[in-house]
XYZ file of C-alpha atoms in Angstrom:
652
model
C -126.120 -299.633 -68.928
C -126.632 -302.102 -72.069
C -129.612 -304.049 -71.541
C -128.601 -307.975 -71.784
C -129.895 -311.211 -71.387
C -128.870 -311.721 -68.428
C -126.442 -315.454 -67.439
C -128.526 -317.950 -65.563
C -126.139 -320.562 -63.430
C -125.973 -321.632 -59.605
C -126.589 -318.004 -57.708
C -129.718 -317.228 -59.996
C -130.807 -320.643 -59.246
C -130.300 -320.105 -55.930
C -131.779 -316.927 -55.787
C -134.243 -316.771 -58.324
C -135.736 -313.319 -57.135
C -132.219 -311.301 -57.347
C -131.849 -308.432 -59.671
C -131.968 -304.743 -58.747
C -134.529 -304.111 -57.425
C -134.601 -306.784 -54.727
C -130.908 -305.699 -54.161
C -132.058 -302.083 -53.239
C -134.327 -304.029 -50.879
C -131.972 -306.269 -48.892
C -128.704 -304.776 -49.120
C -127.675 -303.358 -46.000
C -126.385 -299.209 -46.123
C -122.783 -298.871 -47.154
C -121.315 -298.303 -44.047
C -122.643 -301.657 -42.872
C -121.934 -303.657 -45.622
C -118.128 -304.940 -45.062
C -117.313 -307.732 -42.593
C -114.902 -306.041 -40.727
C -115.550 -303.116 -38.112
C -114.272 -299.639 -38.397
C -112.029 -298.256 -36.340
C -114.367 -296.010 -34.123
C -115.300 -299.755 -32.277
C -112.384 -299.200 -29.851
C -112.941 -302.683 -28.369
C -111.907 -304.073 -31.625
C -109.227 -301.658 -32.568
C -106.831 -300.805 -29.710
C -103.664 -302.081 -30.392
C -103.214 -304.452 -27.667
C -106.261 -306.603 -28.807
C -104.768 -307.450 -32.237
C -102.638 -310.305 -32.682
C -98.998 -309.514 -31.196
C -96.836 -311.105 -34.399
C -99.273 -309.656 -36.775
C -99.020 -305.958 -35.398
C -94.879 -306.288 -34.397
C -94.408 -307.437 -37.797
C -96.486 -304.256 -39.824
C -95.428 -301.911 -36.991
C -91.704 -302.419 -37.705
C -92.019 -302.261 -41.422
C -94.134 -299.055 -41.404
C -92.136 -297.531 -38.564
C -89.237 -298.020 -41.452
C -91.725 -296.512 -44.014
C -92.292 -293.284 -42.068
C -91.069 -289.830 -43.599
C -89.392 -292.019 -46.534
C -90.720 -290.771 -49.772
C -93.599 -292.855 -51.100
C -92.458 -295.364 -54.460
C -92.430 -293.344 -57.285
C -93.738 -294.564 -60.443
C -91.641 -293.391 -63.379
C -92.848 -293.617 -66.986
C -89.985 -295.216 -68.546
C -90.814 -298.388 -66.109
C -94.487 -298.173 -67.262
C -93.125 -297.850 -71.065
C -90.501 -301.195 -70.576
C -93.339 -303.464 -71.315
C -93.900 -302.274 -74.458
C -90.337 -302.136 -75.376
C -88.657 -305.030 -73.861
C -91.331 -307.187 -72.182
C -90.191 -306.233 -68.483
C -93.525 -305.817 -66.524
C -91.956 -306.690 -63.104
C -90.023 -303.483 -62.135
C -92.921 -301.634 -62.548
C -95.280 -303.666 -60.867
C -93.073 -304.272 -57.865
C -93.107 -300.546 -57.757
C -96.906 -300.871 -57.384
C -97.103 -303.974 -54.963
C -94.679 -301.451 -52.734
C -96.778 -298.554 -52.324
C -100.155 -300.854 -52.045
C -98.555 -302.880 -49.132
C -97.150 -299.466 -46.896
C -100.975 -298.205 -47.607
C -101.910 -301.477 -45.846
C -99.598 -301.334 -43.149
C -100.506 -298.145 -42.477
C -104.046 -298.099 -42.457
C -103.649 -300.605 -39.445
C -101.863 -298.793 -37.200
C -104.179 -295.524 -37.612
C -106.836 -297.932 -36.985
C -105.103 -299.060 -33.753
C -103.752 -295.694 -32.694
C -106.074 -292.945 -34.486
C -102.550 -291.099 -34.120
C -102.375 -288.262 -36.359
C -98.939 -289.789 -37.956
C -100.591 -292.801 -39.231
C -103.652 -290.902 -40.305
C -101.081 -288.654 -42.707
C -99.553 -291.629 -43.799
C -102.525 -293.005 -44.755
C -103.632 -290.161 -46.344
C -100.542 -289.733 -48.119
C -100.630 -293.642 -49.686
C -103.993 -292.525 -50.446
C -103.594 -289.184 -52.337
C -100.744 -291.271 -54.022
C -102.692 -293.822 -55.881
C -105.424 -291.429 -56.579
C -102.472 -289.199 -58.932
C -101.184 -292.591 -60.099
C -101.998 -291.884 -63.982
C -103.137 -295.899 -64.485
C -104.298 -298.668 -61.658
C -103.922 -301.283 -64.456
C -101.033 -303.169 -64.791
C -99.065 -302.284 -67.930
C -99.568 -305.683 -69.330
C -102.971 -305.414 -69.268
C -103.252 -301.989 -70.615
C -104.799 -301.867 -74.297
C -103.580 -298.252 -74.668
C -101.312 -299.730 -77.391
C -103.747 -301.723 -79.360
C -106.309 -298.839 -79.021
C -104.424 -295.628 -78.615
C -100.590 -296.689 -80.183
C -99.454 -295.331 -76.851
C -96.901 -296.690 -74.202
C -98.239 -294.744 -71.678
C -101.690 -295.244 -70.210
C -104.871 -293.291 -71.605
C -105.932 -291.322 -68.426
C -109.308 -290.958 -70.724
C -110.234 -294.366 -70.899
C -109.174 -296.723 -68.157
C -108.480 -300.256 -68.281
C -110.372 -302.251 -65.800
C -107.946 -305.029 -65.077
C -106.573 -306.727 -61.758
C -104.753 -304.078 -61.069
C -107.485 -301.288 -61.041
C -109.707 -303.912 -59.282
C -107.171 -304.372 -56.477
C -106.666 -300.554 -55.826
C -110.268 -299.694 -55.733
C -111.083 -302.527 -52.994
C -108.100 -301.237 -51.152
C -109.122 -297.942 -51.115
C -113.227 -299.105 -50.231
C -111.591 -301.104 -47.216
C -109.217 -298.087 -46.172
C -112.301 -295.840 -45.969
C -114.707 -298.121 -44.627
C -112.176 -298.676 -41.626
C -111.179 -294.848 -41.496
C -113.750 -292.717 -42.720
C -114.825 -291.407 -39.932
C -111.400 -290.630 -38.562
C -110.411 -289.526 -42.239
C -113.243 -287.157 -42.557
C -112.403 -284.869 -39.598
C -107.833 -285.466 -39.777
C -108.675 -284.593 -43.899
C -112.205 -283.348 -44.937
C -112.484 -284.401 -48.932
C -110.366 -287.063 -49.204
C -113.441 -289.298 -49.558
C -115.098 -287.448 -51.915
C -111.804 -287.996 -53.880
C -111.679 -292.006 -53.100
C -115.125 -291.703 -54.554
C -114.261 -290.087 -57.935
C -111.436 -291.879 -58.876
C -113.222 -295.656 -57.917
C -116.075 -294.141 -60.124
C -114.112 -293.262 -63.451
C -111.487 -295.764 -63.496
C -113.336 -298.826 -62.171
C -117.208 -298.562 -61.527
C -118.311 -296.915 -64.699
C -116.383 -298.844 -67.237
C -117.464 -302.148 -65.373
C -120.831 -301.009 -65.907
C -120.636 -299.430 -69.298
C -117.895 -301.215 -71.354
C -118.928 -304.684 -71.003
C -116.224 -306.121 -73.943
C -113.981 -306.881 -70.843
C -112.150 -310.819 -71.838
C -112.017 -311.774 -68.215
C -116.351 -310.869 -67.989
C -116.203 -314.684 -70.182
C -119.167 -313.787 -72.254
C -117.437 -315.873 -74.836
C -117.464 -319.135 -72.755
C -113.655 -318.699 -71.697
C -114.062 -317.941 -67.986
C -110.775 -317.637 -65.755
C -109.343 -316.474 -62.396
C -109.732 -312.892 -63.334
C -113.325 -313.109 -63.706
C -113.673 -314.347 -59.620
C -110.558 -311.479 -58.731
C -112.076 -308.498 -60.447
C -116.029 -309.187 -59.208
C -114.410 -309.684 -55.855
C -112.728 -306.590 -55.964
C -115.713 -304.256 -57.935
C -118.129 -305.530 -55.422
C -115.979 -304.104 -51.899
C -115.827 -301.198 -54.164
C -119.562 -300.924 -55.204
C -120.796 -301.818 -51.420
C -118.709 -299.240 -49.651
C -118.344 -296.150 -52.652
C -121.932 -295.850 -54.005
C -123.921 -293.796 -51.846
C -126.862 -294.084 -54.632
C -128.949 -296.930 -53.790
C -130.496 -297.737 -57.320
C -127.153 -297.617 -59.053
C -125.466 -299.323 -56.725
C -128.013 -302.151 -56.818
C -127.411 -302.219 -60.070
C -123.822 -302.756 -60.537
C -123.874 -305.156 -57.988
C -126.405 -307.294 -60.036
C -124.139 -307.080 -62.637
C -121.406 -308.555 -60.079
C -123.782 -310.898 -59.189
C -124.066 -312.512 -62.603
C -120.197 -312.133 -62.792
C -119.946 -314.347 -60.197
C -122.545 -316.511 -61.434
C -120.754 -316.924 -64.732
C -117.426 -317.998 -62.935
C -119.350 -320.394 -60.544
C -120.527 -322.326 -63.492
C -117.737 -323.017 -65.543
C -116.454 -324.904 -62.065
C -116.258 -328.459 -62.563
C -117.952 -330.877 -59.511
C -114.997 -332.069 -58.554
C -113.867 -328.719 -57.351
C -110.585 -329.042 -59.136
C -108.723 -325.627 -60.906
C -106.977 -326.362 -64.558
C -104.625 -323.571 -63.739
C -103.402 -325.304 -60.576
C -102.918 -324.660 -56.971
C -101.798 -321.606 -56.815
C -104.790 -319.994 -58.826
C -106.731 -321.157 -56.848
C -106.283 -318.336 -54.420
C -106.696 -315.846 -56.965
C -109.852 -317.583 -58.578
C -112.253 -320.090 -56.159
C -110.996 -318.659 -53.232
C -111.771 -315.223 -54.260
C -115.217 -316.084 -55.582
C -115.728 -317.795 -51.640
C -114.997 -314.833 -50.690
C -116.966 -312.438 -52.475
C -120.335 -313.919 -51.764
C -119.128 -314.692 -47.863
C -118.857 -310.741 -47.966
C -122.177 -310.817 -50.623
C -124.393 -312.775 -47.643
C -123.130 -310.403 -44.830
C -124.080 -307.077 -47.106
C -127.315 -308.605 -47.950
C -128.352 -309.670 -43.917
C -127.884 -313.456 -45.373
C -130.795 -312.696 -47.957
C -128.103 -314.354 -50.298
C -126.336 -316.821 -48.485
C -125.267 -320.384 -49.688
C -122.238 -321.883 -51.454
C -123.278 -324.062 -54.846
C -122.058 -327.496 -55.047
C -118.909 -326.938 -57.170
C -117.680 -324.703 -54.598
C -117.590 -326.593 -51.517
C -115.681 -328.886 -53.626
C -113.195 -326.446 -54.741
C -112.681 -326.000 -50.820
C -111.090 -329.101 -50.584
C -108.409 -328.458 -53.823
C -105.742 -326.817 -51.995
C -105.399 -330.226 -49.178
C -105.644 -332.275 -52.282
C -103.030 -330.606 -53.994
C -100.331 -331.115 -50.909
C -97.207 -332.862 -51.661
C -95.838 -332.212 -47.902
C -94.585 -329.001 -45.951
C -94.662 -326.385 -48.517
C -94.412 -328.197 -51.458
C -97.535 -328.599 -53.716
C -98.645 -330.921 -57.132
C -97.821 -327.981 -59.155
C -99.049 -327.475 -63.167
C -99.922 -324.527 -65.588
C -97.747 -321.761 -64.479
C -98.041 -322.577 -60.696
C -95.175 -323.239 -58.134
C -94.327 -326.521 -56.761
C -93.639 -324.111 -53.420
C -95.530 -321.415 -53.524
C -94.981 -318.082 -51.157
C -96.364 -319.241 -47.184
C -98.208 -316.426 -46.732
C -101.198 -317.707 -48.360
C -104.672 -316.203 -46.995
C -105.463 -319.501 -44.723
C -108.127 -317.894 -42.920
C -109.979 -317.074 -45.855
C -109.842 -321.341 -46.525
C -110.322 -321.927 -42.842
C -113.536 -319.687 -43.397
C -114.670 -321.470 -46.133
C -113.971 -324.843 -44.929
C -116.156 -324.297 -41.719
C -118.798 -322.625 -43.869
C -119.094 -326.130 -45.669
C -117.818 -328.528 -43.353
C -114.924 -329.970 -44.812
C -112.960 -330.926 -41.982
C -109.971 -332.193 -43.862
C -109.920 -328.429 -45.415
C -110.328 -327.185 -41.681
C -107.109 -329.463 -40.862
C -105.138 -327.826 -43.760
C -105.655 -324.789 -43.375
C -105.525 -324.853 -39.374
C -102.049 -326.527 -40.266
C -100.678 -323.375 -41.346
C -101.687 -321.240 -38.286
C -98.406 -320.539 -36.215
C -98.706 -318.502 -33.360
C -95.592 -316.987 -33.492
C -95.715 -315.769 -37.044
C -98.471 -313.075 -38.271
C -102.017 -314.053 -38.044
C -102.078 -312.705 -41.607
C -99.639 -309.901 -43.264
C -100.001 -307.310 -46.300
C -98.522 -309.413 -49.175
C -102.064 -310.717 -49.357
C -103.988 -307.162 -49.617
C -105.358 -304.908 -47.479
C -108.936 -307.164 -47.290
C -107.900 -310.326 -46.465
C -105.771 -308.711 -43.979
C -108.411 -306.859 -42.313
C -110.569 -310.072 -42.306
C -108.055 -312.054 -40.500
C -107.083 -309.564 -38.291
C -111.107 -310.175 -37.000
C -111.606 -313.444 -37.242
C -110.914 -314.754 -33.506
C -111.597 -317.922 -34.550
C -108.500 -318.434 -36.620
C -106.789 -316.086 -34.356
C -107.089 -318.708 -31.502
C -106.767 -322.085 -33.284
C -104.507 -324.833 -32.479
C -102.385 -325.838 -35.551
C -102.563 -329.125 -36.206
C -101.420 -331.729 -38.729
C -102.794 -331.729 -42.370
C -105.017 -334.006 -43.398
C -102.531 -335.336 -46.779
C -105.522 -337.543 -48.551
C -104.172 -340.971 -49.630
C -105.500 -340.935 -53.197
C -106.744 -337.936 -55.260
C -108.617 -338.343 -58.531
C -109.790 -335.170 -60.399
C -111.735 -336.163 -63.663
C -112.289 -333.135 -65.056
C -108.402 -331.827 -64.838
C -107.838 -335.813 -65.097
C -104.823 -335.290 -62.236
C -103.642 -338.495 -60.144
C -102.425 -338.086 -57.171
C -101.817 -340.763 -54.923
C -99.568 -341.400 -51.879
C -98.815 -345.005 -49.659
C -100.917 -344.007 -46.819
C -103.103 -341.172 -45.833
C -101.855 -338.816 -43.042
C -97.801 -338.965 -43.753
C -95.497 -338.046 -46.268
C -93.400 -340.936 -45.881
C -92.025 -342.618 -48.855
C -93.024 -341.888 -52.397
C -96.246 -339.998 -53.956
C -97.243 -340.374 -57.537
C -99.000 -337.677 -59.426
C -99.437 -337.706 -63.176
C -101.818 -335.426 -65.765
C -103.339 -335.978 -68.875
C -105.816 -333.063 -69.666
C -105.179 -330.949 -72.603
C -102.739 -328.454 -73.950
C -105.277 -325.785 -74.195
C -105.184 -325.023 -70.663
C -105.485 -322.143 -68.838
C -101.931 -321.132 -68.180
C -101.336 -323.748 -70.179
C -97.802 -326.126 -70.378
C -97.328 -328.790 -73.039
C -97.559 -331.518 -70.317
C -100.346 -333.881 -71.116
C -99.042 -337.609 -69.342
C -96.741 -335.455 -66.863
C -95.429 -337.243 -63.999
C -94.365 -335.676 -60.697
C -92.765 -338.021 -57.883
C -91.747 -336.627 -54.550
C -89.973 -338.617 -51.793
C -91.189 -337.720 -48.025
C -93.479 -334.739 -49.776
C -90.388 -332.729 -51.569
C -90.697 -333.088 -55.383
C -87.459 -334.975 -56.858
C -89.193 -335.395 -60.575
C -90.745 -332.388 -61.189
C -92.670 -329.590 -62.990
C -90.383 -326.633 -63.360
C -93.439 -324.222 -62.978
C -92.636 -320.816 -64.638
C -90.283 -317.873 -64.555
C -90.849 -314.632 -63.573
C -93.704 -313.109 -66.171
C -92.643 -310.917 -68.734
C -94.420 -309.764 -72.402
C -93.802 -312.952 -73.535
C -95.358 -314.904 -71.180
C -98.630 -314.480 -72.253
C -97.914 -313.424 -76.169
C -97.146 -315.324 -79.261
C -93.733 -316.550 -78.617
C -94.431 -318.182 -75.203
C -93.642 -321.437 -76.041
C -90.304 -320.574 -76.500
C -89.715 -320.233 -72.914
C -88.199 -322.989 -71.824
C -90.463 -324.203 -68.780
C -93.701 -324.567 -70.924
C -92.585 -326.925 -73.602
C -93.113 -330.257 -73.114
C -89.360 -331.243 -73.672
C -88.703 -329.825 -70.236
C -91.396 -331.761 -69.375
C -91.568 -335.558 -67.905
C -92.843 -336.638 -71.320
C -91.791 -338.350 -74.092
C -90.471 -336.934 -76.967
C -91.075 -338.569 -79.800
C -89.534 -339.114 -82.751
C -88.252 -335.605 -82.488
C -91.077 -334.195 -81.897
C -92.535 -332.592 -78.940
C -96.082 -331.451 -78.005
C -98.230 -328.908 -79.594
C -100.118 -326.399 -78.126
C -104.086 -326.191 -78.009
C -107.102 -328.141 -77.214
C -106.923 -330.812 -79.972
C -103.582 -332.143 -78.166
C -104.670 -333.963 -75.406
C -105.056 -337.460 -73.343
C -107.504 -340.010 -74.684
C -109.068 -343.421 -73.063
C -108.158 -341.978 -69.562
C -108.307 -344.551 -67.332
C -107.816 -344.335 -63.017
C -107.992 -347.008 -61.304
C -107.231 -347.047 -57.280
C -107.912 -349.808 -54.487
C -105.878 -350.627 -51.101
C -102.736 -352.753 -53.176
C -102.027 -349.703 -55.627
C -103.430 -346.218 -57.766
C -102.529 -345.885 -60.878
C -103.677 -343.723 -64.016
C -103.158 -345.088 -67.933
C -103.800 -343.018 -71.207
C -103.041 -342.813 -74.505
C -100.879 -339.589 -74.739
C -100.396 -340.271 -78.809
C -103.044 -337.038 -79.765
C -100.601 -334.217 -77.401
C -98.043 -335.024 -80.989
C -98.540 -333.568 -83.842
C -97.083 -336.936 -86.131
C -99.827 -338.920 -88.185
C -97.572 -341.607 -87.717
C -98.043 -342.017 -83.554
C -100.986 -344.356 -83.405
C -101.107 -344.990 -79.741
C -98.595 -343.704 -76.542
C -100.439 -345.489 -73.568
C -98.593 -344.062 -70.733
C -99.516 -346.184 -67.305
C -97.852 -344.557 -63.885
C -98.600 -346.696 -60.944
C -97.560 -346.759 -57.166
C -97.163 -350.182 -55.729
C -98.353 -349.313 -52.112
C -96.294 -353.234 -50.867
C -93.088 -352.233 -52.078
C -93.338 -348.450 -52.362
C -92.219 -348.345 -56.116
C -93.418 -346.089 -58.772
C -93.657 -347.677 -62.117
C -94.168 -346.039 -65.635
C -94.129 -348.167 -68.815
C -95.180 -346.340 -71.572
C -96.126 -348.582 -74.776
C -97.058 -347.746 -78.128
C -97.712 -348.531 -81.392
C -95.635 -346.304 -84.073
C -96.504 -346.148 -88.258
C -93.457 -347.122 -90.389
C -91.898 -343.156 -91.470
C -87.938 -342.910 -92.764
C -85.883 -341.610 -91.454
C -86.415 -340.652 -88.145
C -85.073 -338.709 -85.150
C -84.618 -340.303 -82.377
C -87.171 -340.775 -79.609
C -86.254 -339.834 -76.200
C -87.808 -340.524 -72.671
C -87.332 -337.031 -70.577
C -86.897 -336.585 -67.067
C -86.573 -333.313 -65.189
C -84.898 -333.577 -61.617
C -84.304 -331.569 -58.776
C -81.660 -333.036 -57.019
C -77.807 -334.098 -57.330
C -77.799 -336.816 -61.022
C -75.010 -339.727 -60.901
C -75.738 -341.743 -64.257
C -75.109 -345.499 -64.751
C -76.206 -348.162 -67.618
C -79.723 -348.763 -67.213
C -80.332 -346.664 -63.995
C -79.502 -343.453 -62.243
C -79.059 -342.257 -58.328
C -80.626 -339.243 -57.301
C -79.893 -337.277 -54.365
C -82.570 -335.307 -53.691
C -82.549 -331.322 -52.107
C -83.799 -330.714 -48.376
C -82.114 -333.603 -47.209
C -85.200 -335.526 -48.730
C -83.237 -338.376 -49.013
C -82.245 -340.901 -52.520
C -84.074 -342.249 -55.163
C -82.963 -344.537 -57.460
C -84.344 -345.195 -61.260
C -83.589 -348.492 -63.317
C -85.161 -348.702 -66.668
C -85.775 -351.165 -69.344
C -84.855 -352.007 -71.851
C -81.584 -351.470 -69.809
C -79.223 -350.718 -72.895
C -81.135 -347.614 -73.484
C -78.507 -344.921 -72.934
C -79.241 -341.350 -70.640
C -77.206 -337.887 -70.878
C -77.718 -335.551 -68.731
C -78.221 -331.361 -69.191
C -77.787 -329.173 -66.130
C -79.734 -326.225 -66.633
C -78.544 -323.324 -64.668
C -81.731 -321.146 -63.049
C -81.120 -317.146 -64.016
C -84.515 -316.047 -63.203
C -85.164 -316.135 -59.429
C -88.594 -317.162 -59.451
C -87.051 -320.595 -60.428
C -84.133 -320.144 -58.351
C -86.437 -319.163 -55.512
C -88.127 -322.490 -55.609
C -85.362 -325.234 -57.168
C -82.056 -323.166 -56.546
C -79.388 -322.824 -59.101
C -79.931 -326.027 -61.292
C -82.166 -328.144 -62.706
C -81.360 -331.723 -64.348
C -82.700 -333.300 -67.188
C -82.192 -337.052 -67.888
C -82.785 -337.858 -71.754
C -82.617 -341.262 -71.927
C -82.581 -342.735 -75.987
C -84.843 -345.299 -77.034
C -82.902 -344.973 -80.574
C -85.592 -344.881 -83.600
C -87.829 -346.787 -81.519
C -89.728 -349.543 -83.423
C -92.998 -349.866 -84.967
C -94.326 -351.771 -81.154
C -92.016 -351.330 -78.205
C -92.334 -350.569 -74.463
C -89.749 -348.770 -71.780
C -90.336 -349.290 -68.313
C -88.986 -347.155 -65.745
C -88.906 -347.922 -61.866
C -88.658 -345.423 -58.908
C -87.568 -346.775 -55.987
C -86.230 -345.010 -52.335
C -82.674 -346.206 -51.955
C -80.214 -346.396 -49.414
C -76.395 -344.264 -49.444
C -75.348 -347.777 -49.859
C -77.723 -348.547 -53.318
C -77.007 -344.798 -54.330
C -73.116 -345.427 -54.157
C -73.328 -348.961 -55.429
C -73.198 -350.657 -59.596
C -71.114 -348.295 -62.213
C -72.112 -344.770 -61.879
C -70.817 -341.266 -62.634
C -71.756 -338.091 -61.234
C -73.441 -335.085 -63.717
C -71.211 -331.965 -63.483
C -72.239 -328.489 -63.048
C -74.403 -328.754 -60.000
């Protein structure tokens, strides 16, 4: 193992002492080191004590899986991504056999029948022939091999292989013992394959991006620890060299924790935040139960992050969504992984959200989430028994180091409008050209909106993203101006940020002038502001413009979800989910809109908006060296919506 200097942030000052050798000390022996009890403790396991939805839901679906062949994995699927930039047959492919593994490892925990147990086994065996855990997107075979096909010689460690070696640590911690006598060396298998593709090139190969050694720290780093440290706990039966990686895991972790800001807030949005906080919560919960609480504690930045999720909530299952989130995200988020946390740091407004989402009828948990988190809930009687309750939907929301806005009339409902507006940077972590972005949702479903992103292909993340159509800021409620829309990286971004909230209104003004790449742009101040007396939403956005001939136009840009019927100086909206009507009125009022209906192919977006999306461009002409436009949002009445000269947008 390369001998480094080793990170110092929040865990090491927290736990000055840690490094191997007081982790061969404290840590607890593998088969006690995972939070969830194996299925010899027949108290816990027989089938009748689990949660009734949770077990009539898997039990169906793997009753349906049973003597099916397992998903096969073919190489031209693996290949597409290097071809045509399809990753998502292929993965789906992968997601399918992971979650039957899942499903069945709980029944032949709850049964110990022999049919479950070969089922198990089989999903087992399976991924331990797959040629590659890591997703093909993430597979440097090209760059380093000029392959399409993974290099069985030198694995990728990616989230991929990270997921499948947890799985397979939490299918033989709950089985083992069952496993060994139904199928005597399939754990010295488990233990092979973990060791080569994921535990010896985490230790070894330490040029891994997502490790951040070159400041740029991310959701992967939180995933992959998370997942190499089940891994390491359960699958290293040497003491001193499973201290070791752990330390390494440890400063991992440490790394991650530190590049959180204060206010707990995620720059690649809500639904990251699963996949990155939550996961680091996570990892040292299970870190202080493997250790006997030796390391226990959660650092300041993450028992702020606990609250990000509430404070993201537009209403029902609709979220403030930015970077490549979704503005409704799949329900079958792990909530009693944030219920966990919550009561861990006493966030009761956290508690409340998360406690929201507990439905009694539905599964306490299900597989979507992995094998893990699945297990965990499955034990956590807590959460099992909770009342659901009514979330917490915080009046005003201000995040200074994602500089986000969010602000609604009064706390506790979703009635009338909520404001939320950006100005950050467009160097982002799943970045979108959106610095001065404006989202307004009436009774907590988004009418202006952030499209979020299609499904991910090569392009997503390679040089030609910003030619998809949902990251550039002309799909974005920004201006465009002069012709020109925003650039990407970290020089674009929001200057003189200013929030300012009190009982009358909330409001958030910046100069958005630096997000364009024109000399000529002196100053954009943007200002978004909810009136809390009348329940309006006003934007004026003013600025100050160097003389340049000639010019393209400069247009004010709108994205809606909902049905568009245009008039001079205003349009109606009719929002989706029987939300209810807006209406917008603008000044200067001879400024004229068009609308463009964009149909929604990809059914990610469809999934979330349905078939269309609408974008207003309304023309402020050459716009002059000074000038202002003011726009006003305003819930309206059938009567308001149907009255003044209107006409409806086609091709709804």
């Amino acid at each position: 193992m390369p001998a480094v200097d080793r990170f110092s942030g929040p865990l090491a000052a927290a736990w000055p002492d840690v490094g191997p050798a007081m982790l061969e000390r404290v840590l607890e022996p593998p088969e006690r080191t995972l939070p969830v009890p194996p299925a010899q403790e027949r108290a816990v396991w027989e089938e009748a004590r689990l949660d009734p939805p949770t077990m009539t839901h898997l039990r169906a679906r793997a009753v349906e899986d049973l003597g099916r062949p397992w998903p096969s994995l073919p190489a031209r699927h693996y290949a597409r991504y290097f071809r045509d930039g399809d990753r998502d047959t292929y993965e789906q492919l992968v997601f399918a056999r992971q979650r039957r593994l899942s499903r069945a490892a709980v029944l032949a925990a709850a049964t110990l029948e022999p049919d479950w147990l070969d089922e198990v086994v089989d999903g087992v065996v399976a991924l331990c022939e797959q040629s590659s855990w890591c997703w093909p997107a993430h597979d440097d075979t090209h760059t380093r091999h000029h392959a399409v096909l993974p290099t069985v010689t030198d694995p990728v460690l990616d989230l991929g292989a990270g997921e499948v070696a947890a799985q397979l640590a939490w299918v033989d911690h709950l089985l083992g013992g069952p496993l060994d006598q139904h199928t005597p060396g399939l754990r010295t298998r488990v233990r092979h394959e973990v060791d080569r593709r994921v535990l010896t090139p985490f230790a070894e190969r330490r040029d891994w991006h997502w490790l951040g050694l070159d400041g740029d720290v991310h959701n992967w780093s939180a995933w992959i620890h998370g997942n190499v440290l089940v891994a390491a706990l359960r699958l290293l039966d040497d003491p001193p060299r499973r201290a070791a990686v752990v330390d390494l895991v440890i400063e991992g972790l440490d790394r991650y924790v530190a590049s959180l800001p204060l206010d707990g807030a995620v720059d690649e949005g809500y639904g990251y935040w699963w996949q990155g906080a939550c996961r680091a919560i996570e990892a040292l919960d299970i870190l202080a139960h493997a250790s006997g609480g030796a390391l226990d504690g959660v650092p300041d930045a993450l028992r702020d992050t606990v609250a990000f999720p509430h404070r993201m909530h537009l209403g029902g299952d609709w979220y403030l969504n930015h970077a490549d989130g979704m503005a409704r995200p799949p329900g079958s988020q792990p909530w009693d992984a944030l219920y966990r946390a919550a009561r861990r740091v006493g966030d009761q407004d956290a508690l409340a959200h998360a406690a929201a989402h507990r439905d009694h009828a539905a599964p306490v948990a299900d597989e979507e989430q992995g094998l893990g988190r699945l297990l965990r809930a499955l034990n956590h009687p807590e959460w099992i028994r909770v009342a659901p309750g009514a979330p917490p939907l915080t009046r005003d929301v201000w995040l200074p180091s994602v500089q986000v806005l969010l602000a609604r009339p009064v706390r506790g409902s979703t009635a009338g409008l909520t404001l939320a507006i950006k100005g950050g940077h467009n160097g982002e972590h799943h970045n979108h050209n959106d610095v001065g972005g404006l989202v307004v949702a009436l009774h907590g479903v988004p009418v202006l909106v952030d499209a979020g992103r299609p499904t991910y292909t090569a392009q997503t993340f390679g040089p030609d993203r910003y030619d998809i159509w949902t990251m550039q800021s002309t799909w974005h409620n920004v201006p465009e101006i002069r012709g020109t829309a925003q650039a990407v990286g970290h020089a674009y971004r929001a200057r003189d940020v200013v929030a300012v909230i009190d009982p009358v209104s909330s409001q958030l003004s910046l100069d958005i002038a630096a997000a364009y790449p024109r000399a000529d742009v002196r100053r954009w101040r943007r200002t978004a502001r909810l009136e809390r007396d009348s329940g309006r939403i006003v934007v004026t956005d003013a600025w100050e413009l160097a003389p340049a001939a000639p010019v393209a136009p400069t247009r004010f840009h709108l994205l809606v979800a909902g049905d568009v019927r245009l008039g001079k100086g205003r349009a109606a909206i009719t929002a989706r989910h029987g939300a209810g009507r807006l209406t917008l009125t603008w000044q200067p009022a001879s400024a004229p809109a068009t609308a463009t209906v964009r149909p929604l192919d990809d059914p990610m977006l469809a999934g979330v908006w349905g078939r269309t999306l609408t974008r207003l461009e309304i023309d402020l002409g050459a716009a002059t060296a000074t000038g202002a436009f003011v726009l006003t949002v305003e819930e309206s009445s059938a009567r308001d919506v149907s009255s003044g000269e209107v006409s409806d947008v086609q091709g709804r």
